[in-house]
Amino acid sequence: ARFESEMSAVTQASAQVAKTVAVSTGKVTNAKSMMVWKPHGNKMFETFSFLPPLSDAEISKQVQYLLNNGWTPCIEFEDEAHAYADGHGWSNLDSSINAGYYDNRYWVMWKLPMYGCTNTDEVLAECKACKAAFPNCYVRVAGFDNIKQVQCASFLVARPPTGAACAVDARQV
């Protein structure tokens, strides 16, 4: 009975939010500045994951950025159940919200890092091969600095069919 009354309260609150046009700071021009981020079904990953899927040309430009910085491209993939780090790992830090902190965030590596790669087409071909081999997985490209021994950048290049990004206009209320 308690659970049902709590769910009823949540349903009523959701209905009230749906009726509310916008929260305002008092200025008409600021009506959208007080939006609330939807926490459910709104998973984001590395850089650019909030955008619509990147085209091959856009992926190539990002890979060229990695190469221009002397970073080694590496392709990684993971299934939907394990791609998002929502646990705290051994450190008890919430690793799902801290960019660049990788406790409980490791994905499976596609082949070896692409040491010596100078051609964006090679990376793009490997991304496509990874996606073809694992169509139900997320795929990302990471750039590693072999001198500092750290990952410097990463971005999502493919989502599984069931892992579509939340529509940009549906991410906030």
PDB file of N, CA, C and O in Angstrom, residues 19-92:
ATOM      1  N   LYS A  19       2.185  19.676 -17.131  1.00  0.00           N
ATOM      2  CA  LYS A  19       1.323  20.848 -17.310  1.00  0.00           C
ATOM      3  C   LYS A  19       2.124  22.140 -17.304  1.00  0.00           C
ATOM      4  O   LYS A  19       1.732  23.121 -17.901  1.00  0.00           O
ATOM      5  N   THR A  20       3.237  22.146 -16.583  1.00  0.00           N
ATOM      6  CA  THR A  20       4.051  23.346 -16.448  1.00  0.00           C
ATOM      7  C   THR A  20       4.737  23.653 -17.773  1.00  0.00           C
ATOM      8  O   THR A  20       5.447  22.829 -18.313  1.00  0.00           O
ATOM      9  N   VAL A  21       4.520  24.857 -18.274  1.00  0.00           N
ATOM     10  CA  VAL A  21       5.118  25.247 -19.546  1.00  0.00           C
ATOM     11  C   VAL A  21       6.623  25.421 -19.378  1.00  0.00           C
ATOM     12  O   VAL A  21       7.403  24.861 -20.120  1.00  0.00           O
ATOM     13  N   ALA A  22       7.036  26.189 -18.401  1.00  0.00           N
ATOM     14  CA  ALA A  22       8.460  26.380 -18.137  1.00  0.00           C
ATOM     15  C   ALA A  22       8.624  27.069 -16.795  1.00  0.00           C
ATOM     16  O   ALA A  22       7.762  27.825 -16.376  1.00  0.00           O
ATOM     17  N   VAL A  23       9.711  26.811 -16.159  1.00  0.00           N
ATOM     18  CA  VAL A  23      10.061  27.528 -14.948  1.00  0.00           C
ATOM     19  C   VAL A  23      10.810  28.758 -15.410  1.00  0.00           C
ATOM     20  O   VAL A  23      11.635  28.682 -16.312  1.00  0.00           O
ATOM     21  N   SER A  24      10.537  29.876 -14.809  1.00  0.00           N
ATOM     22  CA  SER A  24      11.146  31.109 -15.287  1.00  0.00           C
ATOM     23  C   SER A  24      11.896  31.814 -14.167  1.00  0.00           C
ATOM     24  O   SER A  24      11.555  31.684 -12.997  1.00  0.00           O
ATOM     25  N   THR A  25      12.885  32.573 -14.539  1.00  0.00           N
ATOM     26  CA  THR A  25      13.602  33.415 -13.588  1.00  0.00           C
ATOM     27  C   THR A  25      12.948  34.791 -13.518  1.00  0.00           C
ATOM     28  O   THR A  25      13.487  35.694 -12.914  1.00  0.00           O
ATOM     29  N   GLY A  26      11.795  34.914 -14.145  1.00  0.00           N
ATOM     30  CA  GLY A  26      11.094  36.185 -14.143  1.00  0.00           C
ATOM     31  C   GLY A  26      11.271  36.961 -15.431  1.00  0.00           C
ATOM     32  O   GLY A  26      10.590  37.933 -15.687  1.00  0.00           O
ATOM     33  N   LYS A  27      12.193  36.551 -16.259  1.00  0.00           N
ATOM     34  CA  LYS A  27      12.431  37.212 -17.530  1.00  0.00           C
ATOM     35  C   LYS A  27      11.950  36.295 -18.640  1.00  0.00           C
ATOM     36  O   LYS A  27      12.278  35.119 -18.658  1.00  0.00           O
ATOM     37  N   VAL A  28      11.205  36.811 -19.555  1.00  0.00           N
ATOM     38  CA  VAL A  28      10.699  36.002 -20.660  1.00  0.00           C
ATOM     39  C   VAL A  28      11.849  35.394 -21.449  1.00  0.00           C
ATOM     40  O   VAL A  28      11.795  34.241 -21.849  1.00  0.00           O
ATOM     41  N   THR A  29      12.918  36.135 -21.637  1.00  0.00           N
ATOM     42  CA  THR A  29      14.050  35.632 -22.418  1.00  0.00           C
ATOM     43  C   THR A  29      14.783  34.502 -21.712  1.00  0.00           C
ATOM     44  O   THR A  29      15.527  33.770 -22.322  1.00  0.00           O
ATOM     45  N   ASN A  30      14.578  34.357 -20.406  1.00  0.00           N
ATOM     46  CA  ASN A  30      15.265  33.322 -19.638  1.00  0.00           C
ATOM     47  C   ASN A  30      14.390  32.108 -19.343  1.00  0.00           C
ATOM     48  O   ASN A  30      14.768  31.265 -18.550  1.00  0.00           O
ATOM     49  N   ALA A  31      13.228  32.009 -19.954  1.00  0.00           N
ATOM     50  CA  ALA A  31      12.292  30.935 -19.622  1.00  0.00           C
ATOM     51  C   ALA A  31      12.905  29.547 -19.763  1.00  0.00           C
ATOM     52  O   ALA A  31      12.596  28.654 -19.007  1.00  0.00           O
ATOM     53  N   LYS A  32      13.798  29.348 -20.715  1.00  0.00           N
ATOM     54  CA  LYS A  32      14.398  28.024 -20.924  1.00  0.00           C
ATOM     55  C   LYS A  32      15.678  27.807 -20.118  1.00  0.00           C
ATOM     56  O   LYS A  32      16.248  26.730 -20.144  1.00  0.00           O
ATOM     57  N   SER A  33      16.126  28.807 -19.381  1.00  0.00           N
ATOM     58  CA  SER A  33      17.362  28.655 -18.616  1.00  0.00           C
ATOM     59  C   SER A  33      17.173  27.834 -17.351  1.00  0.00           C
ATOM     60  O   SER A  33      18.137  27.463 -16.707  1.00  0.00           O
ATOM     61  N   MET A  34      15.959  27.533 -17.003  1.00  0.00           N
ATOM     62  CA  MET A  34      15.677  26.783 -15.784  1.00  0.00           C
ATOM     63  C   MET A  34      15.150  25.383 -16.093  1.00  0.00           C
ATOM     64  O   MET A  34      14.363  24.830 -15.356  1.00  0.00           O
ATOM     65  N   MET A  35      15.598  24.795 -17.190  1.00  0.00           N
ATOM     66  CA  MET A  35      15.161  23.457 -17.566  1.00  0.00           C
ATOM     67  C   MET A  35      15.793  22.414 -16.643  1.00  0.00           C
ATOM     68  O   MET A  35      16.846  22.634 -16.074  1.00  0.00           O
ATOM     69  N   VAL A  36      15.131  21.266 -16.514  1.00  0.00           N
ATOM     70  CA  VAL A  36      15.619  20.177 -15.673  1.00  0.00           C
ATOM     71  C   VAL A  36      16.052  19.025 -16.567  1.00  0.00           C
ATOM     72  O   VAL A  36      15.320  18.610 -17.463  1.00  0.00           O
ATOM     73  N   TRP A  37      17.243  18.490 -16.324  1.00  0.00           N
ATOM     74  CA  TRP A  37      17.788  17.378 -17.090  1.00  0.00           C
ATOM     75  C   TRP A  37      17.050  16.106 -16.723  1.00  0.00           C
ATOM     76  O   TRP A  37      16.922  15.769 -15.552  1.00  0.00           O
ATOM     77  N   LYS A  38      16.562  15.370 -17.720  1.00  0.00           N
ATOM     78  CA  LYS A  38      15.902  14.084 -17.465  1.00  0.00           C
ATOM     79  C   LYS A  38      16.965  13.035 -17.132  1.00  0.00           C
ATOM     80  O   LYS A  38      17.847  12.775 -17.945  1.00  0.00           O
ATOM     81  N   PRO A  39      16.897  12.411 -15.969  1.00  0.00           N
ATOM     82  CA  PRO A  39      17.937  11.462 -15.581  1.00  0.00           C
ATOM     83  C   PRO A  39      17.760  10.050 -16.130  1.00  0.00           C
ATOM     84  O   PRO A  39      18.670   9.248 -16.063  1.00  0.00           O
ATOM     85  N   HIS A  40      16.597   9.728 -16.667  1.00  0.00           N
ATOM     86  CA  HIS A  40      16.326   8.356 -17.119  1.00  0.00           C
ATOM     87  C   HIS A  40      16.269   8.281 -18.637  1.00  0.00           C
ATOM     88  O   HIS A  40      15.680   9.134 -19.285  1.00  0.00           O
ATOM     89  N   GLY A  41      16.887   7.251 -19.201  1.00  0.00           N
ATOM     90  CA  GLY A  41      16.884   7.066 -20.647  1.00  0.00           C
ATOM     91  C   GLY A  41      17.651   8.141 -21.383  1.00  0.00           C
ATOM     92  O   GLY A  41      17.390   8.440 -22.528  1.00  0.00           O
ATOM     93  N   ASN A  42      18.602   8.748 -20.719  1.00  0.00           N
ATOM     94  CA  ASN A  42      19.315   9.904 -21.267  1.00  0.00           C
ATOM     95  C   ASN A  42      20.820   9.697 -21.095  1.00  0.00           C
ATOM     96  O   ASN A  42      21.524  10.599 -20.684  1.00  0.00           O
ATOM     97  N   LYS A  43      21.292   8.495 -21.386  1.00  0.00           N
ATOM     98  CA  LYS A  43      22.698   8.169 -21.168  1.00  0.00           C
ATOM     99  C   LYS A  43      23.598   8.867 -22.174  1.00  0.00           C
ATOM    100  O   LYS A  43      23.335   8.859 -23.358  1.00  0.00           O
ATOM    101  N   MET A  44      24.650   9.435 -21.659  1.00  0.00           N
ATOM    102  CA  MET A  44      25.654  10.063 -22.501  1.00  0.00           C
ATOM    103  C   MET A  44      26.992   9.397 -22.223  1.00  0.00           C
ATOM    104  O   MET A  44      27.227   8.902 -21.134  1.00  0.00           O
ATOM    105  N   PHE A  45      27.842   9.404 -23.222  1.00  0.00           N
ATOM    106  CA  PHE A  45      29.163   8.839 -23.079  1.00  0.00           C
ATOM    107  C   PHE A  45      30.164   9.949 -23.358  1.00  0.00           C
ATOM    108  O   PHE A  45      29.852  11.104 -23.151  1.00  0.00           O
ATOM    109  N   GLU A  46      31.306   9.626 -23.875  1.00  0.00           N
ATOM    110  CA  GLU A  46      32.357  10.592 -24.098  1.00  0.00           C
ATOM    111  C   GLU A  46      31.907  11.795 -24.935  1.00  0.00           C
ATOM    112  O   GLU A  46      30.757  11.982 -25.245  1.00  0.00           O
ATOM    113  N   THR A  47      32.887  12.558 -25.321  1.00  0.00           N
ATOM    114  CA  THR A  47      32.695  13.731 -26.151  1.00  0.00           C
ATOM    115  C   THR A  47      31.808  13.432 -27.350  1.00  0.00           C
ATOM    116  O   THR A  47      31.940  12.392 -27.965  1.00  0.00           O
ATOM    117  N   PHE A  48      30.931  14.305 -27.690  1.00  0.00           N
ATOM    118  CA  PHE A  48      30.038  14.263 -28.851  1.00  0.00           C
ATOM    119  C   PHE A  48      28.880  13.280 -28.715  1.00  0.00           C
ATOM    120  O   PHE A  48      28.061  13.185 -29.611  1.00  0.00           O
ATOM    121  N   SER A  49      28.775  12.524 -27.619  1.00  0.00           N
ATOM    122  CA  SER A  49      27.698  11.539 -27.523  1.00  0.00           C
ATOM    123  C   SER A  49      26.333  12.198 -27.388  1.00  0.00           C
ATOM    124  O   SER A  49      25.321  11.551 -27.576  1.00  0.00           O
ATOM    125  N   PHE A  50      26.297  13.484 -27.074  1.00  0.00           N
ATOM    126  CA  PHE A  50      25.030  14.198 -26.978  1.00  0.00           C
ATOM    127  C   PHE A  50      24.538  14.646 -28.356  1.00  0.00           C
ATOM    128  O   PHE A  50      23.405  15.073 -28.505  1.00  0.00           O
ATOM    129  N   LEU A  51      25.376  14.520 -29.360  1.00  0.00           N
ATOM    130  CA  LEU A  51      25.029  14.927 -30.722  1.00  0.00           C
ATOM    131  C   LEU A  51      24.373  13.778 -31.483  1.00  0.00           C
ATOM    132  O   LEU A  51      24.504  12.617 -31.096  1.00  0.00           O
ATOM    133  N   PRO A  52      23.708  14.092 -32.584  1.00  0.00           N
ATOM    134  CA  PRO A  52      23.253  13.001 -33.462  1.00  0.00           C
ATOM    135  C   PRO A  52      24.477  12.213 -33.938  1.00  0.00           C
ATOM    136  O   PRO A  52      25.609  12.698 -33.844  1.00  0.00           O
ATOM    137  N   PRO A  53      24.290  10.992 -34.452  1.00  0.00           N
ATOM    138  CA  PRO A  53      25.435  10.185 -34.893  1.00  0.00           C
ATOM    139  C   PRO A  53      26.346  10.960 -35.849  1.00  0.00           C
ATOM    140  O   PRO A  53      25.882  11.697 -36.711  1.00  0.00           O
ATOM    141  N   LEU A  54      27.650  10.774 -35.659  1.00  0.00           N
ATOM    142  CA  LEU A  54      28.626  11.440 -36.513  1.00  0.00           C
ATOM    143  C   LEU A  54      28.686  10.768 -37.880  1.00  0.00           C
ATOM    144  O   LEU A  54      28.599   9.545 -37.984  1.00  0.00           O
ATOM    145  N   SER A  55      28.864  11.566 -38.905  1.00  0.00           N
ATOM    146  CA  SER A  55      29.035  11.027 -40.260  1.00  0.00           C
ATOM    147  C   SER A  55      30.475  10.522 -40.402  1.00  0.00           C
ATOM    148  O   SER A  55      31.332  10.823 -39.570  1.00  0.00           O
ATOM    149  N   ASP A  56      30.746   9.797 -41.469  1.00  0.00           N
ATOM    150  CA  ASP A  56      32.113   9.328 -41.727  1.00  0.00           C
ATOM    151  C   ASP A  56      33.081  10.505 -41.839  1.00  0.00           C
ATOM    152  O   ASP A  56      34.209  10.445 -41.336  1.00  0.00           O
ATOM    153  N   ALA A  57      32.639  11.574 -42.478  1.00  0.00           N
ATOM    154  CA  ALA A  57      33.502  12.758 -42.635  1.00  0.00           C
ATOM    155  C   ALA A  57      33.803  13.391 -41.276  1.00  0.00           C
ATOM    156  O   ALA A  57      34.939  13.814 -41.018  1.00  0.00           O
ATOM    157  N   GLU A  58      32.794  13.443 -40.395  1.00  0.00           N
ATOM    158  CA  GLU A  58      33.006  14.025 -39.065  1.00  0.00           C
ATOM    159  C   GLU A  58      33.917  13.141 -38.219  1.00  0.00           C
ATOM    160  O   GLU A  58      34.773  13.646 -37.487  1.00  0.00           O
ATOM    161  N   ILE A  59      33.744  11.828 -38.330  1.00  0.00           N
ATOM    162  CA  ILE A  59      34.627  10.906 -37.611  1.00  0.00           C
ATOM    163  C   ILE A  59      36.061  11.076 -38.107  1.00  0.00           C
ATOM    164  O   ILE A  59      37.003  11.150 -37.316  1.00  0.00           O
ATOM    165  N   SER A  60      36.226  11.173 -39.418  1.00  0.00           N
ATOM    166  CA  SER A  60      37.567  11.355 -40.003  1.00  0.00           C
ATOM    167  C   SER A  60      38.232  12.619 -39.483  1.00  0.00           C
ATOM    168  O   SER A  60      39.440  12.622 -39.195  1.00  0.00           O
ATOM    169  N   LYS A  61      37.470  13.706 -39.345  1.00  0.00           N
ATOM    170  CA  LYS A  61      38.041  14.959 -38.829  1.00  0.00           C
ATOM    171  C   LYS A  61      38.506  14.796 -37.381  1.00  0.00           C
ATOM    172  O   LYS A  61      39.557  15.320 -36.999  1.00  0.00           O
ATOM    173  N   GLN A  62      37.733  14.072 -36.592  1.00  0.00           N
ATOM    174  CA  GLN A  62      38.124  13.852 -35.198  1.00  0.00           C
ATOM    175  C   GLN A  62      39.351  12.956 -35.112  1.00  0.00           C
ATOM    176  O   GLN A  62      40.235  13.171 -34.288  1.00  0.00           O
ATOM    177  N   VAL A  63      39.406  11.918 -35.945  1.00  0.00           N
ATOM    178  CA  VAL A  63      40.570  11.038 -35.976  1.00  0.00           C
ATOM    179  C   VAL A  63      41.796  11.832 -36.425  1.00  0.00           C
ATOM    180  O   VAL A  63      42.890  11.666 -35.880  1.00  0.00           O
ATOM    181  N   GLN A  64      41.629  12.720 -37.396  1.00  0.00           N
ATOM    182  CA  GLN A  64      42.753  13.545 -37.843  1.00  0.00           C
ATOM    183  C   GLN A  64      43.269  14.415 -36.707  1.00  0.00           C
ATOM    184  O   GLN A  64      44.472  14.618 -36.574  1.00  0.00           O
ATOM    185  N   TYR A  65      42.373  14.897 -35.864  1.00  0.00           N
ATOM    186  CA  TYR A  65      42.775  15.668 -34.681  1.00  0.00           C
ATOM    187  C   TYR A  65      43.658  14.815 -33.764  1.00  0.00           C
ATOM    188  O   TYR A  65      44.688  15.288 -33.279  1.00  0.00           O
ATOM    189  N   LEU A  66      43.250  13.555 -33.550  1.00  0.00           N
ATOM    190  CA  LEU A  66      44.067  12.650 -32.730  1.00  0.00           C
ATOM    191  C   LEU A  66      45.455  12.490 -33.338  1.00  0.00           C
ATOM    192  O   LEU A  66      46.473  12.594 -32.644  1.00  0.00           O
ATOM    193  N   LEU A  67      45.480  12.230 -34.651  1.00  0.00           N
ATOM    194  CA  LEU A  67      46.752  12.014 -35.352  1.00  0.00           C
ATOM    195  C   LEU A  67      47.630  13.264 -35.327  1.00  0.00           C
ATOM    196  O   LEU A  67      48.843  13.176 -35.143  1.00  0.00           O
ATOM    197  N   ASN A  68      47.004  14.434 -35.510  1.00  0.00           N
ATOM    198  CA  ASN A  68      47.750  15.702 -35.492  1.00  0.00           C
ATOM    199  C   ASN A  68      48.431  15.934 -34.139  1.00  0.00           C
ATOM    200  O   ASN A  68      49.459  16.599 -34.064  1.00  0.00           O
ATOM    201  N   ASN A  69      47.832  15.402 -33.077  1.00  0.00           N
ATOM    202  CA  ASN A  69      48.403  15.555 -31.735  1.00  0.00           C
ATOM    203  C   ASN A  69      49.396  14.449 -31.388  1.00  0.00           C
ATOM    204  O   ASN A  69      49.928  14.432 -30.285  1.00  0.00           O
ATOM    205  N   GLY A  70      49.609  13.535 -32.327  1.00  0.00           N
ATOM    206  CA  GLY A  70      50.546  12.445 -32.091  1.00  0.00           C
ATOM    207  C   GLY A  70      49.981  11.324 -31.234  1.00  0.00           C
ATOM    208  O   GLY A  70      50.732  10.522 -30.687  1.00  0.00           O
ATOM    209  N   TRP A  71      48.653  11.271 -31.094  1.00  0.00           N
ATOM    210  CA  TRP A  71      48.022  10.251 -30.268  1.00  0.00           C
ATOM    211  C   TRP A  71      47.723   9.010 -31.095  1.00  0.00           C
ATOM    212  O   TRP A  71      47.419   9.097 -32.280  1.00  0.00           O
ATOM    213  N   THR A  72      47.784   7.866 -30.481  1.00  0.00           N
ATOM    214  CA  THR A  72      47.538   6.590 -31.146  1.00  0.00           C
ATOM    215  C   THR A  72      46.046   6.261 -31.076  1.00  0.00           C
ATOM    216  O   THR A  72      45.491   6.163 -29.982  1.00  0.00           O
ATOM    217  N   PRO A  73      45.400   6.082 -32.232  1.00  0.00           N
ATOM    218  CA  PRO A  73      43.984   5.703 -32.208  1.00  0.00           C
ATOM    219  C   PRO A  73      43.815   4.267 -31.713  1.00  0.00           C
ATOM    220  O   PRO A  73      44.634   3.395 -32.000  1.00  0.00           O
ATOM    221  N   CYS A  74      42.766   4.054 -30.964  1.00  0.00           N
ATOM    222  CA  CYS A  74      42.422   2.724 -30.473  1.00  0.00           C
ATOM    223  C   CYS A  74      40.904   2.606 -30.525  1.00  0.00           C
ATOM    224  O   CYS A  74      40.195   3.534 -30.143  1.00  0.00           O
ATOM    225  N   ILE A  75      40.415   1.494 -31.021  1.00  0.00           N
ATOM    226  CA  ILE A  75      38.970   1.284 -31.130  1.00  0.00           C
ATOM    227  C   ILE A  75      38.547   0.325 -30.027  1.00  0.00           C
ATOM    228  O   ILE A  75      39.197  -0.704 -29.804  1.00  0.00           O
ATOM    229  N   GLU A  76      37.492   0.690 -29.341  1.00  0.00           N
ATOM    230  CA  GLU A  76      36.960  -0.119 -28.250  1.00  0.00           C
ATOM    231  C   GLU A  76      35.473  -0.331 -28.457  1.00  0.00           C
ATOM    232  O   GLU A  76      34.809   0.485 -29.098  1.00  0.00           O
ATOM    233  N   PHE A  77      34.945  -1.412 -27.887  1.00  0.00           N
ATOM    234  CA  PHE A  77      33.514  -1.683 -27.988  1.00  0.00           C
ATOM    235  C   PHE A  77      33.024  -2.333 -26.706  1.00  0.00           C
ATOM    236  O   PHE A  77      33.805  -2.895 -25.946  1.00  0.00           O
ATOM    237  N   GLU A  78      31.727  -2.222 -26.464  1.00  0.00           N
ATOM    238  CA  GLU A  78      31.129  -2.868 -25.293  1.00  0.00           C
ATOM    239  C   GLU A  78      29.633  -2.988 -25.505  1.00  0.00           C
ATOM    240  O   GLU A  78      29.027  -2.143 -26.166  1.00  0.00           O
ATOM    241  N   ASP A  79      29.066  -4.059 -24.951  1.00  0.00           N
ATOM    242  CA  ASP A  79      27.622  -4.237 -25.094  1.00  0.00           C
ATOM    243  C   ASP A  79      26.877  -3.252 -24.199  1.00  0.00           C
ATOM    244  O   ASP A  79      27.455  -2.632 -23.306  1.00  0.00           O
ATOM    245  N   GLU A  80      25.601  -3.129 -24.465  1.00  0.00           N
ATOM    246  CA  GLU A  80      24.801  -2.122 -23.789  1.00  0.00           C
ATOM    247  C   GLU A  80      24.756  -2.318 -22.276  1.00  0.00           C
ATOM    248  O   GLU A  80      24.751  -1.351 -21.516  1.00  0.00           O
ATOM    249  N   ALA A  81      24.753  -3.558 -21.834  1.00  0.00           N
ATOM    250  CA  ALA A  81      24.658  -3.840 -20.404  1.00  0.00           C
ATOM    251  C   ALA A  81      25.909  -3.417 -19.625  1.00  0.00           C
ATOM    252  O   ALA A  81      25.837  -3.149 -18.431  1.00  0.00           O
ATOM    253  N   HIS A  82      27.046  -3.345 -20.303  1.00  0.00           N
ATOM    254  CA  HIS A  82      28.300  -3.048 -19.606  1.00  0.00           C
ATOM    255  C   HIS A  82      28.961  -1.742 -20.031  1.00  0.00           C
ATOM    256  O   HIS A  82      29.998  -1.365 -19.500  1.00  0.00           O
ATOM    257  N   ALA A  83      28.397  -1.058 -20.999  1.00  0.00           N
ATOM    258  CA  ALA A  83      29.037   0.139 -21.544  1.00  0.00           C
ATOM    259  C   ALA A  83      28.981   1.337 -20.605  1.00  0.00           C
ATOM    260  O   ALA A  83      29.882   2.166 -20.588  1.00  0.00           O
ATOM    261  N   TYR A  84      27.925   1.432 -19.849  1.00  0.00           N
ATOM    262  CA  TYR A  84      27.728   2.607 -18.999  1.00  0.00           C
ATOM    263  C   TYR A  84      28.147   2.280 -17.579  1.00  0.00           C
ATOM    264  O   TYR A  84      27.648   1.334 -16.982  1.00  0.00           O
ATOM    265  N   ALA A  85      29.076   3.023 -17.032  1.00  0.00           N
ATOM    266  CA  ALA A  85      29.577   2.768 -15.687  1.00  0.00           C
ATOM    267  C   ALA A  85      28.648   3.408 -14.664  1.00  0.00           C
ATOM    268  O   ALA A  85      28.783   4.573 -14.359  1.00  0.00           O
ATOM    269  N   ASP A  86      27.706   2.620 -14.161  1.00  0.00           N
ATOM    270  CA  ASP A  86      26.805   3.181 -13.150  1.00  0.00           C
ATOM    271  C   ASP A  86      27.110   2.647 -11.761  1.00  0.00           C
ATOM    272  O   ASP A  86      26.456   2.973 -10.805  1.00  0.00           O
ATOM    273  N   GLY A  87      28.144   1.817 -11.662  1.00  0.00           N
ATOM    274  CA  GLY A  87      28.591   1.362 -10.354  1.00  0.00           C
ATOM    275  C   GLY A  87      29.753   2.218  -9.896  1.00  0.00           C
ATOM    276  O   GLY A  87      30.273   3.036 -10.636  1.00  0.00           O
ATOM    277  N   HIS A  88      30.174   2.013  -8.691  1.00  0.00           N
ATOM    278  CA  HIS A  88      31.225   2.854  -8.146  1.00  0.00           C
ATOM    279  C   HIS A  88      32.596   2.191  -8.134  1.00  0.00           C
ATOM    280  O   HIS A  88      33.570   2.806  -7.748  1.00  0.00           O
ATOM    281  N   GLY A  89      32.674   0.924  -8.541  1.00  0.00           N
ATOM    282  CA  GLY A  89      33.975   0.268  -8.557  1.00  0.00           C
ATOM    283  C   GLY A  89      34.561   0.172  -7.165  1.00  0.00           C
ATOM    284  O   GLY A  89      33.869   0.327  -6.169  1.00  0.00           O
ATOM    285  N   TRP A  90      35.845  -0.033  -7.092  1.00  0.00           N
ATOM    286  CA  TRP A  90      36.490  -0.230  -5.786  1.00  0.00           C
ATOM    287  C   TRP A  90      36.700   1.071  -5.024  1.00  0.00           C
ATOM    288  O   TRP A  90      36.876   1.072  -3.819  1.00  0.00           O
ATOM    289  N   SER A  91      36.686   2.212  -5.699  1.00  0.00           N
ATOM    290  CA  SER A  91      37.023   3.484  -5.052  1.00  0.00           C
ATOM    291  C   SER A  91      35.831   4.181  -4.406  1.00  0.00           C
ATOM    292  O   SER A  91      35.997   5.125  -3.660  1.00  0.00           O
ATOM    293  N   ASN A  92      34.618   3.735  -4.724  1.00  0.00           N
ATOM    294  CA  ASN A  92      33.378   4.363  -4.256  1.00  0.00           C
ATOM    295  C   ASN A  92      33.158   5.762  -4.823  1.00  0.00           C
ATOM    296  O   ASN A  92      32.309   6.487  -4.345  1.00  0.00           O
TER     297      ASN A  92
END
